[in-house]
C-alpha atoms as a PDB file:
ATOM      1  CA  MET A   1       0.000   0.000   0.000  1.00  0.00           C
ATOM      2  CA  ALA A   2       2.778   2.396   0.965  1.00  0.00           C
ATOM      3  CA  ALA A   3       4.623   1.564  -2.258  1.00  0.00           C
ATOM      4  CA  ALA A   4       1.518   2.312  -4.299  1.00  0.00           C
ATOM      5  CA  ILE A   5       1.082   5.697  -2.577  1.00  0.00           C
ATOM      6  CA  GLN A   6       4.732   6.547  -3.227  1.00  0.00           C
ATOM      7  CA  TRP A   7       4.349   5.550  -6.887  1.00  0.00           C
ATOM      8  CA  LEU A   8       1.261   7.748  -7.196  1.00  0.00           C
ATOM      9  CA  ASP A   9       3.024  10.677  -5.540  1.00  0.00           C
ATOM     10  CA  ARG A  10       5.943  10.351  -7.972  1.00  0.00           C
ATOM     11  CA  LEU A  11       3.551  10.125 -10.905  1.00  0.00           C
ATOM     12  CA  ILE A  12       1.797  13.319  -9.847  1.00  0.00           C
ATOM     13  CA  GLU A  13       5.044  15.137  -9.099  1.00  0.00           C
ATOM     14  CA  ASP A  14       6.633  14.165 -12.429  1.00  0.00           C
ATOM     15  CA  ASN A  15       3.630  15.127 -14.567  1.00  0.00           C
ATOM     16  CA  ALA A  16       1.886  17.946 -12.691  1.00  0.00           C
ATOM     17  CA  ASP A  17       1.872  21.507 -13.976  1.00  0.00           C
ATOM     18  CA  PRO A  18       4.234  23.451 -11.647  1.00  0.00           C
ATOM     19  CA  ARG A  19       2.283  26.673 -12.237  1.00  0.00           C
ATOM     20  CA  THR A  20      -0.794  25.410 -10.371  1.00  0.00           C
ATOM     21  CA  ALA A  21       1.020  23.280  -7.775  1.00  0.00           C
ATOM     22  CA  ASP A  22       0.715  25.769  -4.917  1.00  0.00           C
ATOM     23  CA  TRP A  23      -2.731  27.131  -5.704  1.00  0.00           C
ATOM     24  CA  PRO A  24      -5.493  26.569  -3.114  1.00  0.00           C
ATOM     25  CA  LEU A  25      -6.907  23.002  -3.162  1.00  0.00           C
ATOM     26  CA  MET A  26      -4.294  21.888  -5.714  1.00  0.00           C
ATOM     27  CA  GLN A  27      -1.532  20.502  -3.487  1.00  0.00           C
ATOM     28  CA  SER A  28      -3.490  17.299  -2.879  1.00  0.00           C
ATOM     29  CA  PRO A  29      -6.792  15.736  -3.980  1.00  0.00           C
ATOM     30  CA  ILE A  30      -7.696  15.129  -0.331  1.00  0.00           C
ATOM     31  CA  PRO A  31      -9.446  18.497   0.428  1.00  0.00           C
ATOM     32  CA  GLY A  32     -11.623  18.238  -2.675  1.00  0.00           C
ATOM     33  CA  THR A  33     -12.391  14.594  -1.985  1.00  0.00           C
ATOM     34  CA  ALA A  34     -13.349  15.473   1.604  1.00  0.00           C
ATOM     35  CA  MET A  35     -15.775  18.137   0.357  1.00  0.00           C
ATOM     36  CA  VAL A  36     -17.391  15.653  -2.030  1.00  0.00           C
ATOM     37  CA  ILE A  37     -17.788  13.139   0.822  1.00  0.00           C
ATOM     38  CA  ILE A  38     -19.358  15.838   3.025  1.00  0.00           C
ATOM     39  CA  TYR A  39     -21.675  16.717   0.135  1.00  0.00           C
ATOM     40  CA  LEU A  40     -22.812  13.092  -0.205  1.00  0.00           C
ATOM     41  CA  ILE A  41     -23.390  12.851   3.563  1.00  0.00           C
ATOM     42  CA  VAL A  42     -25.534  16.012   3.432  1.00  0.00           C
ATOM     43  CA  VAL A  43     -27.516  14.533   0.538  1.00  0.00           C
ATOM     44  CA  TRP A  44     -28.129  11.391   2.587  1.00  0.00           C
ATOM     45  CA  ILE A  45     -28.853  12.981   5.974  1.00  0.00           C
ATOM     46  CA  GLY A  46     -30.381  16.304   4.917  1.00  0.00           C
ATOM     47  CA  PRO A  47     -33.809  15.064   3.770  1.00  0.00           C
ATOM     48  CA  LYS A  48     -34.129  12.962   6.933  1.00  0.00           C
ATOM     49  CA  MET A  49     -33.412  16.006   9.120  1.00  0.00           C
ATOM     50  CA  MET A  50     -35.963  18.085   7.189  1.00  0.00           C
ATOM     51  CA  LYS A  51     -38.659  15.401   7.244  1.00  0.00           C
ATOM     52  CA  ASP A  52     -40.643  16.871  10.153  1.00  0.00           C
ATOM     53  CA  ARG A  53     -39.687  20.490   9.562  1.00  0.00           C
ATOM     54  CA  ALA A  54     -41.402  23.143   7.496  1.00  0.00           C
ATOM     55  CA  PRO A  55     -39.608  24.025   4.253  1.00  0.00           C
ATOM     56  CA  TYR A  56     -37.611  27.236   4.171  1.00  0.00           C
ATOM     57  CA  SER A  57     -38.533  29.861   1.591  1.00  0.00           C
ATOM     58  CA  LEU A  58     -35.008  31.182   0.926  1.00  0.00           C
ATOM     59  CA  LYS A  59     -36.286  33.533  -1.788  1.00  0.00           C
ATOM     60  CA  GLN A  60     -33.782  36.297  -1.099  1.00  0.00           C
ATOM     61  CA  VAL A  61     -30.939  33.807  -0.666  1.00  0.00           C
ATOM     62  CA  LEU A  62     -31.793  32.151  -3.984  1.00  0.00           C
ATOM     63  CA  LEU A  63     -31.974  35.474  -5.785  1.00  0.00           C
ATOM     64  CA  VAL A  64     -28.527  36.486  -4.543  1.00  0.00           C
ATOM     65  CA  PHE A  65     -26.998  33.048  -5.148  1.00  0.00           C
ATOM     66  CA  ASN A  66     -28.430  32.655  -8.646  1.00  0.00           C
ATOM     67  CA  LEU A  67     -27.365  36.157  -9.636  1.00  0.00           C
ATOM     68  CA  PHE A  68     -23.868  35.430  -8.320  1.00  0.00           C
ATOM     69  CA  MET A  69     -23.765  32.224 -10.367  1.00  0.00           C
ATOM     70  CA  VAL A  70     -24.921  34.078 -13.487  1.00  0.00           C
ATOM     71  CA  ILE A  71     -21.999  36.478 -13.052  1.00  0.00           C
ATOM     72  CA  LEU A  72     -19.518  33.692 -12.228  1.00  0.00           C
ATOM     73  CA  SER A  73     -20.612  31.582 -15.204  1.00  0.00           C
ATOM     74  CA  PHE A  74     -20.371  34.581 -17.533  1.00  0.00           C
ATOM     75  CA  TYR A  75     -16.892  35.286 -16.160  1.00  0.00           C
ATOM     76  CA  THR A  76     -15.592  31.745 -16.760  1.00  0.00           C
ATOM     77  CA  CYS A  77     -17.191  31.642 -20.222  1.00  0.00           C
ATOM     78  CA  TRP A  78     -15.582  34.966 -21.129  1.00  0.00           C
ATOM     79  CA  GLU A  79     -12.191  33.961 -19.745  1.00  0.00           C
ATOM     80  CA  PHE A  80     -12.192  30.660 -21.648  1.00  0.00           C
ATOM     81  CA  ILE A  81     -12.980  32.665 -24.790  1.00  0.00           C
ATOM     82  CA  MET A  82     -10.345  35.338 -24.231  1.00  0.00           C
ATOM     83  CA  GLY A  83      -7.818  32.888 -22.775  1.00  0.00           C
ATOM     84  CA  GLY A  84      -7.695  30.949 -26.006  1.00  0.00           C
ATOM     85  CA  TRP A  85     -10.866  29.870 -27.769  1.00  0.00           C
ATOM     86  CA  MET A  86     -11.351  33.141 -29.616  1.00  0.00           C
ATOM     87  CA  THR A  87      -7.740  34.269 -29.445  1.00  0.00           C
ATOM     88  CA  GLY A  88      -5.811  31.576 -31.287  1.00  0.00           C
ATOM     89  CA  TYR A  89      -7.080  28.162 -30.195  1.00  0.00           C
ATOM     90  CA  THR A  90      -8.163  25.673 -32.844  1.00  0.00           C
ATOM     91  CA  LEU A  91     -10.788  22.931 -32.606  1.00  0.00           C
ATOM     92  CA  GLY A  92      -8.197  20.338 -33.566  1.00  0.00           C
ATOM     93  CA  CYS A  93      -4.965  19.435 -31.800  1.00  0.00           C
ATOM     94  CA  GLN A  94      -4.740  22.279 -29.312  1.00  0.00           C
ATOM     95  CA  LEU A  95      -1.895  21.717 -26.866  1.00  0.00           C
ATOM     96  CA  VAL A  96      -1.577  23.217 -23.395  1.00  0.00           C
ATOM     97  CA  ASP A  97       0.642  26.281 -23.199  1.00  0.00           C
ATOM     98  CA  TYR A  98       2.696  25.626 -20.054  1.00  0.00           C
ATOM     99  CA  SER A  99       4.500  28.962 -20.225  1.00  0.00           C
ATOM    100  CA  THR A 100       3.990  31.835 -17.802  1.00  0.00           C
ATOM    101  CA  SER A 101       2.832  34.233 -20.503  1.00  0.00           C
ATOM    102  CA  PRO A 102      -0.193  36.378 -19.560  1.00  0.00           C
ATOM    103  CA  LYS A 103      -2.433  34.464 -21.979  1.00  0.00           C
ATOM    104  CA  ALA A 104      -1.323  31.032 -20.735  1.00  0.00           C
ATOM    105  CA  MET A 105      -1.750  32.074 -17.107  1.00  0.00           C
ATOM    106  CA  ARG A 106      -5.162  33.533 -17.892  1.00  0.00           C
ATOM    107  CA  MET A 107      -6.290  30.157 -19.193  1.00  0.00           C
ATOM    108  CA  ALA A 108      -4.784  28.260 -16.255  1.00  0.00           C
ATOM    109  CA  SER A 109      -6.435  30.671 -13.821  1.00  0.00           C
ATOM    110  CA  VAL A 110      -9.910  30.285 -15.293  1.00  0.00           C
ATOM    111  CA  CYS A 111      -9.487  26.500 -15.208  1.00  0.00           C
ATOM    112  CA  TRP A 112      -8.900  26.797 -11.453  1.00  0.00           C
ATOM    113  CA  VAL A 113     -11.910  29.131 -11.014  1.00  0.00           C
ATOM    114  CA  PHE A 114     -14.043  26.673 -12.991  1.00  0.00           C
ATOM    115  CA  TYR A 115     -12.873  23.872 -10.695  1.00  0.00           C
ATOM    116  CA  VAL A 116     -13.747  25.858  -7.557  1.00  0.00           C
ATOM    117  CA  SER A 117     -17.151  26.728  -9.026  1.00  0.00           C
ATOM    118  CA  LYS A 118     -18.057  23.030  -8.973  1.00  0.00           C
ATOM    119  CA  PHE A 119     -18.000  23.145  -5.165  1.00  0.00           C
ATOM    120  CA  ILE A 120     -20.057  26.338  -5.066  1.00  0.00           C
ATOM    121  CA  GLU A 121     -22.672  24.685  -7.297  1.00  0.00           C
ATOM    122  CA  MET A 122     -23.181  22.005  -4.635  1.00  0.00           C
ATOM    123  CA  LEU A 123     -25.228  24.603  -2.771  1.00  0.00           C
ATOM    124  CA  ASP A 124     -27.985  23.954  -5.324  1.00  0.00           C
ATOM    125  CA  THR A 125     -28.574  20.623  -3.603  1.00  0.00           C
ATOM    126  CA  VAL A 126     -28.456  22.175  -0.132  1.00  0.00           C
ATOM    127  CA  PHE A 127     -31.166  24.640  -1.163  1.00  0.00           C
ATOM    128  CA  PHE A 128     -33.302  21.810  -2.546  1.00  0.00           C
ATOM    129  CA  ILE A 129     -33.017  20.015   0.798  1.00  0.00           C
ATOM    130  CA  LEU A 130     -33.876  23.093   2.862  1.00  0.00           C
ATOM    131  CA  ARG A 131     -36.871  23.832   0.617  1.00  0.00           C
ATOM    132  CA  LYS A 132     -37.919  20.134   0.725  1.00  0.00           C
ATOM    133  CA  LYS A 133     -37.701  19.873  -3.068  1.00  0.00           C
ATOM    134  CA  ASN A 134     -36.432  16.315  -2.758  1.00  0.00           C
ATOM    135  CA  ASN A 135     -37.839  15.357  -6.155  1.00  0.00           C
ATOM    136  CA  GLN A 136     -35.128  17.594  -7.648  1.00  0.00           C
ATOM    137  CA  ILE A 137     -32.357  15.589  -5.978  1.00  0.00           C
ATOM    138  CA  SER A 138     -32.149  12.868  -8.597  1.00  0.00           C
ATOM    139  CA  PHE A 139     -29.308  10.425  -9.143  1.00  0.00           C
ATOM    140  CA  LEU A 140     -28.361  12.459 -12.206  1.00  0.00           C
ATOM    141  CA  HIS A 141     -28.176  15.645 -10.131  1.00  0.00           C
ATOM    142  CA  VAL A 142     -26.031  14.139  -7.358  1.00  0.00           C
ATOM    143  CA  PHE A 143     -23.796  12.154  -9.720  1.00  0.00           C
ATOM    144  CA  HIS A 144     -23.050  15.283 -11.740  1.00  0.00           C
ATOM    145  CA  HIS A 145     -22.124  17.369  -8.688  1.00  0.00           C
ATOM    146  CA  ALA A 146     -20.016  14.612  -7.135  1.00  0.00           C
ATOM    147  CA  LEU A 147     -18.090  13.693 -10.278  1.00  0.00           C
ATOM    148  CA  MET A 148     -17.048  17.080 -11.654  1.00  0.00           C
ATOM    149  CA  PRO A 149     -14.655  18.066  -8.818  1.00  0.00           C
ATOM    150  CA  PHE A 150     -12.622  14.875  -9.312  1.00  0.00           C
ATOM    151  CA  THR A 151     -12.217  15.249 -13.057  1.00  0.00           C
ATOM    152  CA  TRP A 152     -11.428  18.940 -12.828  1.00  0.00           C
ATOM    153  CA  TRP A 153      -8.852  18.575 -10.075  1.00  0.00           C
ATOM    154  CA  ILE A 154      -7.015  16.276 -12.473  1.00  0.00           C
ATOM    155  CA  GLY A 155      -7.495  18.773 -15.288  1.00  0.00           C
ATOM    156  CA  VAL A 156      -6.121  21.762 -13.361  1.00  0.00           C
ATOM    157  CA  LYS A 157      -3.294  19.683 -11.899  1.00  0.00           C
ATOM    158  CA  PHE A 158      -2.022  18.353 -15.233  1.00  0.00           C
ATOM    159  CA  VAL A 159      -3.582  20.089 -18.253  1.00  0.00           C
ATOM    160  CA  PRO A 160      -4.978  23.543 -17.350  1.00  0.00           C
ATOM    161  CA  GLY A 161      -5.600  24.694 -20.892  1.00  0.00           C
ATOM    162  CA  GLY A 162      -5.667  23.501 -24.453  1.00  0.00           C
ATOM    163  CA  PHE A 163      -7.885  20.850 -25.997  1.00  0.00           C
ATOM    164  CA  GLY A 164      -9.662  19.777 -22.810  1.00  0.00           C
ATOM    165  CA  THR A 165     -11.091  23.204 -21.993  1.00  0.00           C
ATOM    166  CA  PHE A 166     -13.528  23.199 -24.909  1.00  0.00           C
ATOM    167  CA  HIS A 167     -16.163  21.366 -22.877  1.00  0.00           C
ATOM    168  CA  ALA A 168     -15.619  23.809 -19.979  1.00  0.00           C
ATOM    169  CA  LEU A 169     -16.362  26.706 -22.316  1.00  0.00           C
ATOM    170  CA  LEU A 170     -19.618  25.028 -23.365  1.00  0.00           C
ATOM    171  CA  ASN A 171     -20.477  24.156 -19.767  1.00  0.00           C
ATOM    172  CA  SER A 172     -19.903  27.733 -18.616  1.00  0.00           C
ATOM    173  CA  PHE A 173     -22.292  29.030 -21.261  1.00  0.00           C
ATOM    174  CA  ILE A 174     -24.928  26.434 -20.362  1.00  0.00           C
ATOM    175  CA  HIS A 175     -24.640  27.351 -16.670  1.00  0.00           C
ATOM    176  CA  PHE A 176     -24.881  31.032 -17.539  1.00  0.00           C
ATOM    177  CA  MET A 177     -28.241  30.351 -19.227  1.00  0.00           C
ATOM    178  CA  MET A 178     -29.355  27.902 -16.529  1.00  0.00           C
ATOM    179  CA  TYR A 179     -28.795  30.305 -13.649  1.00  0.00           C
ATOM    180  CA  ILE A 180     -30.599  33.063 -15.526  1.00  0.00           C
ATOM    181  CA  TYR A 181     -33.541  30.664 -15.616  1.00  0.00           C
ATOM    182  CA  TYR A 182     -33.175  29.897 -11.894  1.00  0.00           C
ATOM    183  CA  PHE A 183     -32.955  33.608 -11.079  1.00  0.00           C
ATOM    184  CA  LEU A 184     -36.162  34.376 -12.984  1.00  0.00           C
ATOM    185  CA  ALA A 185     -37.900  31.384 -11.379  1.00  0.00           C
ATOM    186  CA  ALA A 186     -36.900  32.641  -7.916  1.00  0.00           C
ATOM    187  CA  LEU A 187     -38.605  35.976  -8.593  1.00  0.00           C
ATOM    188  CA  GLY A 188     -41.991  34.288  -8.207  1.00  0.00           C
ATOM    189  CA  PRO A 189     -45.148  33.397 -10.162  1.00  0.00           C
ATOM    190  CA  ALA A 190     -45.316  36.778 -11.899  1.00  0.00           C
ATOM    191  CA  PHE A 191     -42.251  35.799 -13.915  1.00  0.00           C
ATOM    192  CA  GLN A 192     -43.496  32.358 -14.998  1.00  0.00           C
ATOM    193  CA  LYS A 193     -44.340  33.746 -18.440  1.00  0.00           C
ATOM    194  CA  PHE A 194     -40.614  34.308 -18.994  1.00  0.00           C
ATOM    195  CA  LEU A 195     -39.760  30.656 -18.312  1.00  0.00           C
ATOM    196  CA  TRP A 196     -41.248  29.104 -21.460  1.00  0.00           C
ATOM    197  CA  TRP A 197     -37.789  27.990 -22.577  1.00  0.00           C
ATOM    198  CA  LYS A 198     -37.188  25.460 -19.786  1.00  0.00           C
ATOM    199  CA  LYS A 199     -37.572  22.556 -22.221  1.00  0.00           C
ATOM    200  CA  TYR A 200     -34.940  24.054 -24.480  1.00  0.00           C
ATOM    201  CA  MET A 201     -32.433  24.184 -21.627  1.00  0.00           C
ATOM    202  CA  THR A 202     -32.356  20.378 -21.620  1.00  0.00           C
ATOM    203  CA  THR A 203     -31.978  20.429 -25.416  1.00  0.00           C
ATOM    204  CA  MET A 204     -29.027  22.785 -25.032  1.00  0.00           C
ATOM    205  CA  GLN A 205     -27.479  20.472 -22.451  1.00  0.00           C
ATOM    206  CA  LEU A 206     -27.876  17.487 -24.773  1.00  0.00           C
ATOM    207  CA  THR A 207     -26.271  19.502 -27.557  1.00  0.00           C
ATOM    208  CA  GLN A 208     -23.406  20.368 -25.213  1.00  0.00           C
ATOM    209  CA  PHE A 209     -22.685  16.708 -24.484  1.00  0.00           C
ATOM    210  CA  ALA A 210     -22.946  15.746 -28.162  1.00  0.00           C
ATOM    211  CA  LEU A 211     -20.446  18.460 -29.125  1.00  0.00           C
ATOM    212  CA  CYS A 212     -18.128  17.328 -26.322  1.00  0.00           C
ATOM    213  CA  MET A 213     -18.163  13.766 -27.639  1.00  0.00           C
ATOM    214  CA  ILE A 214     -17.543  14.864 -31.226  1.00  0.00           C
ATOM    215  CA  HIS A 215     -14.741  17.216 -30.240  1.00  0.00           C
ATOM    216  CA  SER A 216     -12.957  14.886 -27.812  1.00  0.00           C
ATOM    217  CA  GLY A 217     -13.495  11.797 -29.966  1.00  0.00           C
ATOM    218  CA  GLN A 218     -11.448  13.219 -32.833  1.00  0.00           C
ATOM    219  CA  LEU A 219      -8.286  12.941 -30.739  1.00  0.00           C
ATOM    220  CA  LEU A 220      -8.428   9.163 -31.071  1.00  0.00           C
ATOM    221  CA  PHE A 221      -8.087   9.452 -34.846  1.00  0.00           C
ATOM    222  CA  ILE A 222      -5.536  12.224 -35.322  1.00  0.00           C
ATOM    223  CA  ASP A 223      -1.848  12.486 -34.551  1.00  0.00           C
ATOM    224  CA  CYS A 224      -1.729  14.785 -31.533  1.00  0.00           C
ATOM    225  CA  PRO A 225       0.559  14.740 -28.467  1.00  0.00           C
ATOM    226  CA  TYR A 226      -2.213  15.993 -26.166  1.00  0.00           C
ATOM    227  CA  PRO A 227      -2.765  13.210 -23.566  1.00  0.00           C
ATOM    228  CA  LYS A 228      -5.418  10.903 -24.985  1.00  0.00           C
ATOM    229  CA  PHE A 229      -6.374   9.800 -21.476  1.00  0.00           C
ATOM    230  CA  PHE A 230      -8.022  13.170 -20.851  1.00  0.00           C
ATOM    231  CA  ALA A 231      -9.831  13.051 -24.192  1.00  0.00           C
ATOM    232  CA  ILE A 232     -11.206   9.610 -23.266  1.00  0.00           C
ATOM    233  CA  VAL A 233     -12.357  10.933 -19.864  1.00  0.00           C
ATOM    234  CA  ILE A 234     -14.143  13.869 -21.524  1.00  0.00           C
ATOM    235  CA  TRP A 235     -15.716  11.622 -24.172  1.00  0.00           C
ATOM    236  CA  SER A 236     -16.892   9.150 -21.507  1.00  0.00           C
ATOM    237  CA  TYR A 237     -18.289  12.005 -19.432  1.00  0.00           C
ATOM    238  CA  GLY A 238     -20.153  13.325 -22.471  1.00  0.00           C
ATOM    239  CA  LEU A 239     -21.604   9.894 -23.278  1.00  0.00           C
ATOM    240  CA  ILE A 240     -22.728   9.154 -19.703  1.00  0.00           C
ATOM    241  CA  PHE A 241     -24.462  12.482 -19.304  1.00  0.00           C
ATOM    242  CA  PHE A 242     -25.933  12.464 -22.795  1.00  0.00           C
ATOM    243  CA  VAL A 243     -27.622   9.137 -22.020  1.00  0.00           C
ATOM    244  CA  MET A 244     -28.781  10.296 -18.583  1.00  0.00           C
ATOM    245  CA  PHE A 245     -30.076  13.669 -19.775  1.00  0.00           C
ATOM    246  CA  MET A 246     -31.799  12.012 -22.734  1.00  0.00           C
ATOM    247  CA  ASP A 247     -33.575   9.692 -20.313  1.00  0.00           C
ATOM    248  CA  PHE A 248     -34.568  12.727 -18.214  1.00  0.00           C
ATOM    249  CA  TYR A 249     -35.799  14.537 -21.339  1.00  0.00           C
ATOM    250  CA  ARG A 250     -37.852  11.551 -22.451  1.00  0.00           C
ATOM    251  CA  LYS A 251     -39.438  11.009 -19.033  1.00  0.00           C
ATOM    252  CA  THR A 252     -40.075  14.696 -18.347  1.00  0.00           C
ATOM    253  CA  TYR A 253     -41.209  16.122 -21.660  1.00  0.00           C
ATOM    254  CA  LYS A 254     -42.279  13.205 -23.826  1.00  0.00           C
ATOM    255  CA  LYS A 255     -44.398  11.752 -21.008  1.00  0.00           C
ATOM    256  CA  LYS A 256     -45.989  15.145 -20.306  1.00  0.00           C
ATOM    257  CA  SER A 257     -46.725  15.547 -24.003  1.00  0.00           C
ATOM    258  CA  ALA A 258     -48.357  12.120 -24.110  1.00  0.00           C
ATOM    259  CA  LEU A 259     -50.423  12.876 -21.011  1.00  0.00           C
ATOM    260  CA  ARG A 260     -51.634  16.171 -22.476  1.00  0.00           C
ATOM    261  CA  SER A 261     -52.511  14.388 -25.700  1.00  0.00           C
ATOM    262  CA  GLY A 262     -54.417  11.721 -23.784  1.00  0.00           C
ATOM    263  CA  GLU A 263     -56.278  14.322 -21.733  1.00  0.00           C
ATOM    264  CA  GLN A 264     -57.206  16.195 -24.894  1.00  0.00           C
ATOM    265  CA  ASN A 265     -58.459  12.986 -26.530  1.00  0.00           C
ATOM    266  CA  GLY A 266     -60.524  12.269 -23.418  1.00  0.00           C
ATOM    267  CA  LEU A 267     -62.088  15.719 -23.577  1.00  0.00           C
ATOM    268  CA  ASP A 268     -62.882  15.304 -27.249  1.00  0.00           C
ATOM    269  CA  LYS A 269     -64.527  11.946 -26.602  1.00  0.00           C
ATOM    270  CA  SER A 270     -66.631  13.351 -23.754  1.00  0.00           C
ATOM    271  CA  LYS A 271     -67.893  16.038 -26.092  1.00  0.00           C
ATOM    272  CA  ASP A 272     -68.970  13.425 -28.613  1.00  0.00           C
ATOM    273  CA  GLN A 273     -70.790  11.520 -25.915  1.00  0.00           C
END
């Protein structure tokens, strides 16, 4: 066991990006792992603790949090764009710039901010628990929040930039739109008329995962020194979440559409009778 730990430490030390080595949460995967474990414990215990309690409203808290997340998501999206994706990056074999140039450091920095944002997003689940919206705490929801910190610690530790940040750019944009939706929803019933595009949010998420798979999959067929391991991780992530979100889309929207159709047919039949 000790030998395996030493081997892993050497592997990390030999391949890690020295620029991010001393940044908060980057010295070791233990702090991030501990936060994920705490998150999973809260998910397990939280609903039990709230069982006999009245749900909290949290309207003002949600407004502030969602607005903050809109700003944070816009920031990461913009920084991914200006750090490379609209300033010289290509959609093909885009290597990581490990220099300390302002542009390279800008990309590495936004990768770290994106990683930290995955822990902040865990508060979504906490708010669901406190509001007793337990139907929102699906396996898909928890799996997504628990997985992302692990994959992105690895990303920031070894490849903070280049090819692998394309999916982070897409994800930042999707979260920017998603938290705008959440912010409007938190304003109350008067703003329901502005939320007609909820269905299209899931479509956008499915498109995101499809683009991630297409983009990352190409690395298996071209000659590129970017680590293929990370491309495989991104492709696998895209596939898993595409399947899970497609199942959510089918159950949520197709079933509702069928129910509405059935109710309409029932009304039409009653008229004939």
